[in-house]
Short mmCIF file of C-alpha atoms and ligand atoms in Angstrom, two decimals:
data_model
loop_
_atom_site.label_atom_id
_atom_site.label_comp_id
_atom_site.label_asym_id
_atom_site.label_seq_id
_atom_site.Cartn_x
_atom_site.Cartn_y
_atom_site.Cartn_z
CA MET A 2 1.99 -22.07 13.89
CA ASN A 3 0.46 -21.62 10.43
CA LEU A 4 1.45 -18.21 9.15
CA THR A 5 0.17 -18.64 5.61
CA ARG A 6 -2.75 -16.68 4.25
CA ARG A 7 -5.79 -18.48 2.96
CA LEU A 8 -7.05 -16.01 0.38
CA ALA A 9 -5.62 -14.45 -2.75
CA PRO A 10 -4.09 -11.05 -2.00
CA LEU A 11 -5.80 -7.75 -2.67
CA LEU A 12 -4.42 -5.92 -5.70
CA ALA A 13 -3.78 -2.19 -5.56
CA PRO A 14 -2.51 -0.71 -8.84
CA SER A 15 -0.54 2.49 -8.22
CA LEU A 16 -1.82 5.49 -10.16
CA LEU A 17 1.69 6.95 -10.02
CA ALA A 18 2.38 4.90 -13.14
CA ALA A 19 -0.87 5.89 -14.90
CA ASP A 20 -1.15 8.50 -17.65
CA PHE A 21 -1.65 11.76 -15.70
CA GLY A 22 -3.06 13.46 -18.79
CA ASN A 23 -5.94 11.00 -18.76
CA LEU A 24 -6.56 10.26 -15.09
CA GLN A 25 -10.32 10.05 -15.57
CA SER A 26 -10.13 7.33 -18.21
CA GLU A 27 -7.25 5.59 -16.40
CA THR A 28 -9.41 5.44 -13.26
CA GLU A 29 -12.57 4.46 -15.10
CA ARG A 30 -10.98 1.61 -16.99
CA LEU A 31 -10.02 -0.01 -13.67
CA ALA A 32 -13.70 -0.16 -12.68
CA GLY A 33 -14.75 -3.78 -12.88
CA SER A 34 -11.11 -4.93 -13.14
CA ALA A 35 -9.33 -7.16 -10.63
CA ALA A 36 -8.11 -4.06 -8.77
CA ASP A 37 -9.40 -4.11 -5.19
CA TRP A 38 -8.02 -0.70 -4.21
CA LEU A 39 -6.47 2.20 -6.11
CA HIS A 40 -3.10 3.14 -4.61
CA PHE A 41 -2.46 6.91 -4.54
CA ASP A 42 1.13 8.04 -3.85
CA VAL A 43 1.55 11.51 -2.35
CA MET A 44 5.13 12.89 -2.33
CA ASP A 45 6.18 16.24 -0.88
CA GLY A 46 9.74 16.75 -2.12
CA ARG A 47 10.93 16.71 1.51
CA PHE A 48 10.31 13.31 3.03
CA VAL A 49 11.12 11.86 -0.38
CA PRO A 50 13.15 13.47 -3.19
CA ASN A 51 10.20 13.80 -5.57
CA ILE A 52 6.86 15.59 -5.82
CA SER A 53 3.79 13.80 -7.19
CA PHE A 54 0.22 15.00 -6.57
CA GLY A 55 -2.02 15.84 -3.64
CA ILE A 56 -5.47 16.69 -2.35
CA PRO A 57 -7.21 18.23 -5.42
CA VAL A 58 -6.00 15.38 -7.64
CA LEU A 59 -7.31 12.85 -5.13
CA GLN A 60 -10.67 14.63 -5.19
CA ALA A 61 -10.76 14.34 -8.98
CA VAL A 62 -9.76 10.67 -9.02
CA HIS A 63 -12.31 9.88 -6.32
CA ARG A 64 -15.10 11.28 -8.49
CA HIS A 65 -14.38 8.62 -11.11
CA ALA A 66 -13.20 5.72 -8.94
CA GLN A 67 -15.19 2.63 -8.16
CA GLN A 68 -12.69 1.08 -5.73
CA PRO A 69 -11.58 2.41 -2.32
CA ILE A 70 -8.57 4.70 -2.55
CA ASP A 71 -5.47 3.66 -0.64
CA VAL A 72 -3.55 6.86 0.09
CA HIS A 73 0.18 6.52 0.79
CA LEU A 74 1.52 9.73 2.33
CA MET A 75 5.24 10.10 1.71
CA ILE A 76 5.23 13.47 3.40
CA GLU A 77 6.59 15.16 6.51
CA GLU A 78 4.14 16.16 9.24
CA PRO A 79 1.22 14.21 7.74
CA GLN A 80 -0.91 15.00 10.81
CA HIS A 81 -1.77 18.42 9.32
CA TYR A 82 -3.41 16.96 6.22
CA LEU A 83 -5.30 13.87 7.40
CA SER A 84 -8.81 15.33 7.42
CA ALA A 85 -8.23 16.99 4.04
CA PHE A 86 -7.25 13.64 2.52
CA ARG A 87 -10.25 11.94 4.14
CA ASP A 88 -12.57 14.64 2.78
CA ALA A 89 -11.02 14.24 -0.66
CA GLY A 90 -11.92 10.54 -0.72
CA ALA A 91 -9.23 8.49 1.06
CA ALA A 92 -10.48 5.15 2.41
CA ASN A 93 -7.07 4.16 3.79
CA ILE A 94 -4.42 6.58 4.96
CA THR A 95 -0.88 5.29 5.40
CA VAL A 96 1.81 7.45 7.00
CA HIS A 97 5.50 6.69 7.29
CA TYR A 98 6.94 5.51 10.59
CA GLU A 99 10.03 7.61 9.79
CA ALA A 100 7.93 10.79 9.43
CA CYS A 101 5.98 10.52 12.69
CA PRO A 102 7.61 11.03 16.09
CA HIS A 103 4.10 10.76 17.60
CA LEU A 104 2.93 7.81 15.54
CA HIS A 105 0.40 6.53 18.06
CA ARG A 106 -1.44 9.85 18.04
CA VAL A 107 -1.43 10.04 14.23
CA VAL A 108 -2.83 6.51 13.93
CA GLN A 109 -5.65 7.35 16.35
CA GLN A 110 -6.41 10.52 14.38
CA ILE A 111 -6.71 8.53 11.13
CA LYS A 112 -9.07 6.05 12.77
CA GLN A 113 -11.18 8.81 14.29
CA LEU A 114 -11.66 10.18 10.79
CA GLY A 115 -13.20 6.84 9.82
CA CYS A 116 -10.31 5.71 7.59
CA ARG A 117 -8.23 2.55 7.80
CA ALA A 118 -4.91 3.45 9.43
CA GLY A 119 -1.67 2.26 7.86
CA VAL A 120 2.00 2.66 8.69
CA ALA A 121 4.72 2.30 6.04
CA LEU A 122 8.26 1.16 6.79
CA ASN A 123 11.24 2.19 4.68
CA PRO A 124 13.53 -0.67 3.60
CA HIS A 125 16.02 -0.01 6.41
CA THR A 126 13.42 0.19 9.19
CA PRO A 127 13.03 -3.10 11.09
CA VAL A 128 9.51 -4.45 11.67
CA GLY A 129 10.15 -4.63 15.43
CA VAL A 130 9.54 -0.86 15.79
CA LEU A 131 5.82 -1.63 15.37
CA GLU A 132 5.62 -4.07 18.27
CA ASP A 133 3.83 -1.68 20.62
CA ILE A 134 1.42 -0.30 18.05
CA ALA A 135 0.69 -3.38 15.91
CA ALA A 136 -2.68 -4.07 17.52
CA ASP A 137 -3.87 -0.54 16.66
CA LEU A 138 -3.10 -0.80 12.95
CA ASP A 139 -5.30 -1.78 10.03
CA LEU A 140 -2.44 -1.95 7.54
CA VAL A 141 1.36 -2.14 7.47
CA CYS A 142 3.01 -1.15 4.20
CA VAL A 143 6.42 -2.75 3.72
CA MET A 144 8.37 -0.66 1.25
CA SER A 145 10.21 -2.95 -1.13
CA VAL A 146 12.02 0.00 -2.74
CA ASN A 147 13.18 3.31 -1.30
CA PRO A 148 10.09 5.50 -1.61
CA GLY A 149 9.98 8.38 -4.06
CA PHE A 150 9.86 6.87 -7.52
CA GLY A 151 8.01 4.25 -9.49
CA GLY A 152 9.80 1.69 -11.62
CA GLN A 153 12.55 0.74 -9.18
CA THR A 154 13.98 -2.71 -8.54
CA PHE A 155 12.41 -4.89 -5.83
CA ILE A 156 14.65 -5.35 -2.77
CA PRO A 157 14.84 -9.14 -2.12
CA ASN A 158 15.20 -8.78 1.68
CA THR A 159 11.52 -7.76 1.66
CA LEU A 160 10.54 -11.45 1.64
CA ARG A 161 12.28 -12.07 4.94
CA LYS A 162 10.81 -8.87 6.32
CA VAL A 163 7.24 -9.79 5.36
CA ALA A 164 7.60 -13.16 7.07
CA ALA A 165 8.97 -11.48 10.24
CA LEU A 166 6.14 -8.95 10.19
CA LYS A 167 3.55 -11.69 9.79
CA GLU A 168 4.91 -13.36 12.91
CA LEU A 169 4.92 -10.08 14.84
CA LEU A 170 1.29 -9.38 13.88
CA VAL A 171 0.15 -12.86 14.87
CA ASP A 172 2.00 -12.60 18.20
CA SER A 173 0.45 -9.16 18.86
CA GLY A 174 -3.06 -10.35 18.05
CA SER A 175 -3.14 -7.75 15.27
CA SER A 176 -5.39 -8.19 12.25
CA ALA A 177 -3.46 -5.58 10.24
CA LEU A 178 -3.02 -6.39 6.57
CA ILE A 179 0.50 -6.60 5.17
CA GLU A 180 0.92 -4.50 2.03
CA VAL A 181 4.03 -4.61 -0.14
CA ASP A 182 4.87 -1.58 -2.27
CA GLY A 183 7.58 -1.15 -4.90
CA GLY A 184 8.91 -3.24 -7.76
CA VAL A 185 6.12 -5.80 -7.43
CA SER A 186 5.55 -8.00 -10.48
CA LEU A 187 4.63 -11.60 -11.22
CA ASP A 188 8.33 -12.39 -10.72
CA ASN A 189 8.04 -11.85 -6.96
CA ALA A 190 4.30 -11.70 -6.18
CA GLY A 191 3.88 -15.45 -5.57
CA ALA A 192 6.79 -15.51 -3.10
CA LEU A 193 5.38 -12.42 -1.36
CA VAL A 194 2.02 -14.12 -0.90
CA GLU A 195 3.75 -17.22 0.44
CA ALA A 196 5.67 -15.02 2.89
CA GLY A 197 2.43 -13.46 4.17
CA ALA A 198 1.56 -10.45 1.99
CA ASP A 199 -2.14 -9.54 1.93
CA VAL A 200 -2.06 -6.55 -0.43
CA LEU A 201 0.20 -6.03 -3.44
CA VAL A 202 0.79 -2.57 -4.87
CA ALA A 203 1.97 -2.57 -8.48
CA GLY A 204 2.59 0.50 -10.60
CA SER A 205 4.83 -0.04 -13.62
CA PHE A 206 4.08 -3.74 -13.92
CA VAL A 207 0.40 -2.93 -14.44
CA PHE A 208 0.42 0.39 -16.29
CA ASN A 209 3.46 -0.22 -18.50
CA SER A 210 1.93 -3.44 -19.77
CA PRO A 211 0.02 -3.39 -23.06
CA ASP A 212 -3.29 -4.07 -21.29
CA PRO A 213 -3.39 -3.12 -17.58
CA VAL A 214 -6.82 -4.68 -17.03
CA ALA A 215 -5.64 -8.00 -18.49
CA THR A 216 -2.45 -7.81 -16.40
CA LEU A 217 -4.50 -7.37 -13.23
CA ALA A 218 -6.69 -10.33 -14.23
CA LEU A 219 -3.57 -12.46 -14.78
CA MET A 220 -2.20 -11.44 -11.38
CA ARG A 221 -5.50 -12.30 -9.71
CA GLN A 222 -5.59 -15.69 -11.44
CA GLN A 223 -1.97 -16.68 -10.72
CA LEU A 224 -2.05 -15.49 -7.11
CA ALA A 225 -5.33 -17.25 -6.39
CA ALA A 226 -3.56 -20.43 -7.52
CA VAL A 227 -0.64 -19.72 -5.15
CA ALA A 228 -3.06 -19.13 -2.27
CA ALA A 229 -5.01 -22.30 -3.12
CA GLY A 230 -1.74 -24.28 -3.25
CA GLU A 231 -0.90 -23.09 0.25
CA GLU A 232 -4.26 -24.31 1.48
CA GLU A 233 -3.60 -27.76 -0.02
CA ASP A 234 -0.11 -27.93 1.52
CA LYS A 235 -1.44 -27.58 5.04
C1 DX5 B 24 7.12 4.36 -4.53
C2 DX5 B 24 5.61 4.31 -4.43
C3 DX5 B 24 5.03 3.12 -5.08
C4 DX5 B 24 5.18 3.11 -6.57
C5 DX5 B 24 5.23 1.68 -7.00
O1 DX5 B 24 7.60 5.41 -3.78
O2 DX5 B 24 5.21 4.30 -3.07
O3 DX5 B 24 3.65 2.98 -4.75
O4 DX5 B 24 4.13 3.73 -7.25
O5 DX5 B 24 5.56 1.66 -8.34
P1 DX5 B 24 6.30 0.43 -9.00
O6 DX5 B 24 5.33 -0.72 -8.92
O7 DX5 B 24 6.55 0.89 -10.39
O8 DX5 B 24 7.54 0.17 -8.22
ZN1 ZN B 25 3.05 3.74 -2.61
#
């Protein structure tokens, strides 16, 4: 069975690594860049040991954004805030498996709001927990660091996990995209695409570079070559 992806992955720079004092210009300069989505990390200081930003900041970013906003909720009881995030401009809403005892209901709620529904897995959570819900999902976010902070080191086991998830999705008839989040750079992005990743989130690698727009263009170019190479190998 061919488990390789035919297209270059979507790129989702994480605004967690942007300059918060200049979110308007940070958002605007990504317009027309190789960014397909803008990744927006919400942290509550409970599910993860850090607090980032929330609904009013999303509203502000959305006013200046050209790309769809990919909201990653690292919060407890996300079910209470789904419609508020949708109203503030979320195109995708991803909740954590570990934060949702009634995950099926939460996923249906997100879809009823008209958003793409995603589920994120912490590094220790096996992909098999999604077996009975895979067909309902639009997105699975594989955390390649422990969530809560930008700038952490990529966990190498993620490659094996992405490949296992790809197989699970194919077997379940699911068209969910596989997103990888944390420590992504051009050191590991090619291998992630080969393993089956469809969406790459990158914070520090993009925003800590001298020219984030050029870095995104370089990622797009190199990963398109990886995807094209896979096509040729078949
Ligand atoms: C981590 C966040 C990530 C983070 C990625 O908890 O979910 O989206 O912004 O940042 P880097 O690419 O710096 O690891
Ligand atoms: Zn994230």
